[in-house]
Amino acid sequence: MKPAPFAYHRAHSVGEAVALLAELGDEAKILAGGLSLVPMMNFRLARPAALVDVTRIEGLSYLRADPDGPDERNGLRIGALTTHRTVEISRDPAVLAGFGVLPRSARWIGHYPIRSRGTFGGSVAHADPASEWCLLAVLLGARVVLAGPDGQRTVPAAEFFHGYYTTAARPDEMITELYFPRPAPQAMLTEFAQRQGDFAVVAAAVSVDVEDGACRSGRVVLGGVGPLPAQIDAGVLSGQPATTETWRAMGEHAAGQIDPPDDTHGSTEYRRRLAATLVARALAQASLRVQAGQDRG
């Protein structure tokens, strides 16, 4: 329960952090909230030669609407050092109106101390395929903003995750922001964990566009069923009635598209059944929000 020896560096600006990462090389890791990295270090599952502490960098903790979103709709920008708790308790009308799925989903993350210290950017950088923020980043078409020696670049969330704890970020880059370009008041996330606060065995994030009692389109992303957030082909929803039978059929369709792992948390078939149930449940909940015409947060 003790980490291997490592060097510690504290950065006071993004530029300083990037310079340190470039100097220290591939064996350095960024320390933000530390709620995922430190336990892995204590079990010696991770052995970074150096840590670059970015927790004192100012200006990276924010949650604000962006008036320059496409189609005259406000997007949302979330700073990398914004805590899960900050998202959870947000009552900003712009957040609740278009991105209420984020405060609702924050309640699934760990326990109160974890939500109080863990960071949005840190969770995305950790790239656990069952992470709520990773699933929603993919579902909502978020863009990951990275700072490096050559300046800033942006990577679509769907291209950012490469596998278990592996991303498109280079060793000398750090996440500074997540940008959600389009509101998604109809989005919903639900999951199942063996104990409250545990990582999900399976999680389902969905959005659905319903008009006059019929589905125009939908999106489904599953977590806990493979090395990446799994994007499900939801084209079969188009034109279908917004009914319980449609949601159940989509759940079965989603279960047929995945090949989940078989481990101590559940068999492959168990995860498929969970996926079918959770997709149907999330779609039903999302459709109710669409029909209500508002996001209550």
PDB file of N, CA and C in Angstrom, residues 214-259:
ATOM      1  N   ALA A 214     -43.246  10.132 -32.018  1.00  0.00           N
ATOM      2  CA  ALA A 214     -42.362   9.236 -32.761  1.00  0.00           C
ATOM      3  C   ALA A 214     -40.915   9.684 -32.612  1.00  0.00           C
ATOM      4  N   CYS A 215     -40.003   8.729 -32.713  1.00  0.00           N
ATOM      5  CA  CYS A 215     -38.574   9.019 -32.595  1.00  0.00           C
ATOM      6  C   CYS A 215     -38.035   9.542 -33.927  1.00  0.00           C
ATOM      7  N   ARG A 216     -37.364  10.664 -33.864  1.00  0.00           N
ATOM      8  CA  ARG A 216     -36.679  11.167 -35.056  1.00  0.00           C
ATOM      9  C   ARG A 216     -35.258  10.626 -35.119  1.00  0.00           C
ATOM     10  N   SER A 217     -34.603  10.529 -33.956  1.00  0.00           N
ATOM     11  CA  SER A 217     -33.240  10.017 -33.898  1.00  0.00           C
ATOM     12  C   SER A 217     -32.908   9.677 -32.456  1.00  0.00           C
ATOM     13  N   GLY A 218     -31.785   9.022 -32.265  1.00  0.00           N
ATOM     14  CA  GLY A 218     -31.339   8.688 -30.919  1.00  0.00           C
ATOM     15  C   GLY A 218     -29.868   8.326 -30.925  1.00  0.00           C
ATOM     16  N   ARG A 219     -29.274   8.372 -29.753  1.00  0.00           N
ATOM     17  CA  ARG A 219     -27.881   7.965 -29.589  1.00  0.00           C
ATOM     18  C   ARG A 219     -27.781   7.133 -28.318  1.00  0.00           C
ATOM     19  N   VAL A 220     -26.900   6.142 -28.347  1.00  0.00           N
ATOM     20  CA  VAL A 220     -26.684   5.262 -27.196  1.00  0.00           C
ATOM     21  C   VAL A 220     -25.200   4.986 -27.057  1.00  0.00           C
ATOM     22  N   VAL A 221     -24.658   5.175 -25.849  1.00  0.00           N
ATOM     23  CA  VAL A 221     -23.263   4.845 -25.546  1.00  0.00           C
ATOM     24  C   VAL A 221     -23.259   4.021 -24.265  1.00  0.00           C
ATOM     25  N   LEU A 222     -22.527   2.904 -24.282  1.00  0.00           N
ATOM     26  CA  LEU A 222     -22.462   2.009 -23.136  1.00  0.00           C
ATOM     27  C   LEU A 222     -21.073   2.016 -22.511  1.00  0.00           C
ATOM     28  N   GLY A 223     -21.020   1.889 -21.192  1.00  0.00           N
ATOM     29  CA  GLY A 223     -19.763   1.783 -20.466  1.00  0.00           C
ATOM     30  C   GLY A 223     -19.699   0.487 -19.687  1.00  0.00           C
ATOM     31  N   GLY A 224     -18.486   0.006 -19.431  1.00  0.00           N
ATOM     32  CA  GLY A 224     -18.310  -1.238 -18.687  1.00  0.00           C
ATOM     33  C   GLY A 224     -18.447  -2.478 -19.539  1.00  0.00           C
ATOM     34  N   VAL A 225     -18.494  -2.314 -20.864  1.00  0.00           N
ATOM     35  CA  VAL A 225     -18.708  -3.464 -21.737  1.00  0.00           C
ATOM     36  C   VAL A 225     -17.526  -3.708 -22.673  1.00  0.00           C
ATOM     37  N   GLY A 226     -16.421  -3.016 -22.429  1.00  0.00           N
ATOM     38  CA  GLY A 226     -15.244  -3.172 -23.276  1.00  0.00           C
ATOM     39  C   GLY A 226     -14.212  -2.121 -22.933  1.00  0.00           C
ATOM     40  N   PRO A 227     -13.140  -2.034 -23.718  1.00  0.00           N
ATOM     41  CA  PRO A 227     -12.056  -1.105 -23.403  1.00  0.00           C
ATOM     42  C   PRO A 227     -12.363   0.352 -23.707  1.00  0.00           C
ATOM     43  N   LEU A 228     -13.461   0.616 -24.412  1.00  0.00           N
ATOM     44  CA  LEU A 228     -13.845   1.968 -24.797  1.00  0.00           C
ATOM     45  C   LEU A 228     -15.320   2.200 -24.487  1.00  0.00           C
ATOM     46  N   PRO A 229     -15.729   3.460 -24.337  1.00  0.00           N
ATOM     47  CA  PRO A 229     -17.163   3.731 -24.361  1.00  0.00           C
ATOM     48  C   PRO A 229     -17.720   3.219 -25.691  1.00  0.00           C
ATOM     49  N   ALA A 230     -18.702   2.342 -25.633  1.00  0.00           N
ATOM     50  CA  ALA A 230     -19.189   1.656 -26.830  1.00  0.00           C
ATOM     51  C   ALA A 230     -20.334   2.437 -27.464  1.00  0.00           C
ATOM     52  N   GLN A 231     -20.098   2.957 -28.676  1.00  0.00           N
ATOM     53  CA  GLN A 231     -21.156   3.651 -29.407  1.00  0.00           C
ATOM     54  C   GLN A 231     -22.016   2.622 -30.137  1.00  0.00           C
ATOM     55  N   ILE A 232     -23.302   2.664 -29.860  1.00  0.00           N
ATOM     56  CA  ILE A 232     -24.237   1.696 -30.410  1.00  0.00           C
ATOM     57  C   ILE A 232     -24.953   2.305 -31.613  1.00  0.00           C
ATOM     58  N   ASP A 233     -25.134   1.515 -32.647  1.00  0.00           N
ATOM     59  CA  ASP A 233     -25.904   1.962 -33.803  1.00  0.00           C
ATOM     60  C   ASP A 233     -27.372   2.070 -33.396  1.00  0.00           C
ATOM     61  N   ALA A 234     -27.848   3.315 -33.281  1.00  0.00           N
ATOM     62  CA  ALA A 234     -29.225   3.558 -32.837  1.00  0.00           C
ATOM     63  C   ALA A 234     -30.126   4.009 -33.981  1.00  0.00           C
ATOM     64  N   GLY A 235     -29.691   3.789 -35.212  1.00  0.00           N
ATOM     65  CA  GLY A 235     -30.494   4.194 -36.361  1.00  0.00           C
ATOM     66  C   GLY A 235     -31.855   3.527 -36.412  1.00  0.00           C
ATOM     67  N   VAL A 236     -31.980   2.349 -35.784  1.00  0.00           N
ATOM     68  CA  VAL A 236     -33.256   1.630 -35.805  1.00  0.00           C
ATOM     69  C   VAL A 236     -34.353   2.383 -35.065  1.00  0.00           C
ATOM     70  N   LEU A 237     -33.986   3.371 -34.245  1.00  0.00           N
ATOM     71  CA  LEU A 237     -34.995   4.137 -33.522  1.00  0.00           C
ATOM     72  C   LEU A 237     -35.773   5.078 -34.441  1.00  0.00           C
ATOM     73  N   SER A 238     -35.150   5.514 -35.521  1.00  0.00           N
ATOM     74  CA  SER A 238     -35.762   6.509 -36.391  1.00  0.00           C
ATOM     75  C   SER A 238     -37.112   6.034 -36.915  1.00  0.00           C
ATOM     76  N   GLY A 239     -38.143   6.849 -36.689  1.00  0.00           N
ATOM     77  CA  GLY A 239     -39.483   6.546 -37.176  1.00  0.00           C
ATOM     78  C   GLY A 239     -40.303   5.645 -36.279  1.00  0.00           C
ATOM     79  N   GLN A 240     -39.698   5.118 -35.220  1.00  0.00           N
ATOM     80  CA  GLN A 240     -40.419   4.215 -34.326  1.00  0.00           C
ATOM     81  C   GLN A 240     -41.244   5.009 -33.314  1.00  0.00           C
ATOM     82  N   PRO A 241     -42.361   4.436 -32.854  1.00  0.00           N
ATOM     83  CA  PRO A 241     -43.168   5.114 -31.841  1.00  0.00           C
ATOM     84  C   PRO A 241     -42.425   5.189 -30.512  1.00  0.00           C
ATOM     85  N   ALA A 242     -42.642   6.262 -29.792  1.00  0.00           N
ATOM     86  CA  ALA A 242     -41.979   6.452 -28.502  1.00  0.00           C
ATOM     87  C   ALA A 242     -42.740   5.679 -27.437  1.00  0.00           C
ATOM     88  N   THR A 243     -42.531   4.370 -27.428  1.00  0.00           N
ATOM     89  CA  THR A 243     -43.263   3.487 -26.531  1.00  0.00           C
ATOM     90  C   THR A 243     -42.309   2.577 -25.773  1.00  0.00           C
ATOM     91  N   THR A 244     -42.837   1.958 -24.747  1.00  0.00           N
ATOM     92  CA  THR A 244     -42.055   1.007 -23.957  1.00  0.00           C
ATOM     93  C   THR A 244     -41.515  -0.115 -24.827  1.00  0.00           C
ATOM     94  N   GLU A 245     -42.324  -0.573 -25.782  1.00  0.00           N
ATOM     95  CA  GLU A 245     -41.895  -1.668 -26.658  1.00  0.00           C
ATOM     96  C   GLU A 245     -40.688  -1.255 -27.502  1.00  0.00           C
ATOM     97  N   THR A 246     -40.686  -0.002 -27.963  1.00  0.00           N
ATOM     98  CA  THR A 246     -39.549   0.490 -28.747  1.00  0.00           C
ATOM     99  C   THR A 246     -38.290   0.551 -27.891  1.00  0.00           C
ATOM    100  N   TRP A 247     -38.415   1.027 -26.659  1.00  0.00           N
ATOM    101  CA  TRP A 247     -37.239   1.129 -25.781  1.00  0.00           C
ATOM    102  C   TRP A 247     -36.685  -0.269 -25.481  1.00  0.00           C
ATOM    103  N   ARG A 248     -37.571  -1.207 -25.231  1.00  0.00           N
ATOM    104  CA  ARG A 248     -37.108  -2.578 -24.960  1.00  0.00           C
ATOM    105  C   ARG A 248     -36.415  -3.179 -26.182  1.00  0.00           C
ATOM    106  N   ALA A 249     -36.981  -2.939 -27.351  1.00  0.00           N
ATOM    107  CA  ALA A 249     -36.369  -3.461 -28.571  1.00  0.00           C
ATOM    108  C   ALA A 249     -34.990  -2.851 -28.798  1.00  0.00           C
ATOM    109  N   MET A 250     -34.859  -1.541 -28.499  1.00  0.00           N
ATOM    110  CA  MET A 250     -33.548  -0.898 -28.638  1.00  0.00           C
ATOM    111  C   MET A 250     -32.569  -1.478 -27.630  1.00  0.00           C
ATOM    112  N   GLY A 251     -33.033  -1.779 -26.424  1.00  0.00           N
ATOM    113  CA  GLY A 251     -32.167  -2.410 -25.430  1.00  0.00           C
ATOM    114  C   GLY A 251     -31.639  -3.746 -25.916  1.00  0.00           C
ATOM    115  N   GLU A 252     -32.513  -4.559 -26.497  1.00  0.00           N
ATOM    116  CA  GLU A 252     -32.085  -5.860 -27.020  1.00  0.00           C
ATOM    117  C   GLU A 252     -31.129  -5.671 -28.191  1.00  0.00           C
ATOM    118  N   HIS A 253     -31.411  -4.677 -29.015  1.00  0.00           N
ATOM    119  CA  HIS A 253     -30.527  -4.382 -30.146  1.00  0.00           C
ATOM    120  C   HIS A 253     -29.129  -3.987 -29.653  1.00  0.00           C
ATOM    121  N   ALA A 254     -29.081  -3.151 -28.619  1.00  0.00           N
ATOM    122  CA  ALA A 254     -27.793  -2.729 -28.064  1.00  0.00           C
ATOM    123  C   ALA A 254     -27.038  -3.914 -27.484  1.00  0.00           C
ATOM    124  N   ALA A 255     -27.745  -4.784 -26.763  1.00  0.00           N
ATOM    125  CA  ALA A 255     -27.098  -5.952 -26.158  1.00  0.00           C
ATOM    126  C   ALA A 255     -26.486  -6.857 -27.213  1.00  0.00           C
ATOM    127  N   GLY A 256     -27.102  -6.899 -28.389  1.00  0.00           N
ATOM    128  CA  GLY A 256     -26.588  -7.742 -29.458  1.00  0.00           C
ATOM    129  C   GLY A 256     -25.369  -7.179 -30.155  1.00  0.00           C
ATOM    130  N   GLN A 257     -25.054  -5.914 -29.898  1.00  0.00           N
ATOM    131  CA  GLN A 257     -23.919  -5.266 -30.561  1.00  0.00           C
ATOM    132  C   GLN A 257     -22.644  -5.269 -29.723  1.00  0.00           C
ATOM    133  N   ILE A 258     -22.700  -5.810 -28.525  1.00  0.00           N
ATOM    134  CA  ILE A 258     -21.539  -5.730 -27.640  1.00  0.00           C
ATOM    135  C   ILE A 258     -21.018  -7.121 -27.308  1.00  0.00           C
ATOM    136  N   ASP A 259     -19.764  -7.175 -26.932  1.00  0.00           N
ATOM    137  CA  ASP A 259     -19.130  -8.413 -26.476  1.00  0.00           C
ATOM    138  C   ASP A 259     -18.416  -8.109 -25.163  1.00  0.00           C
TER     139      ASP A 259
END
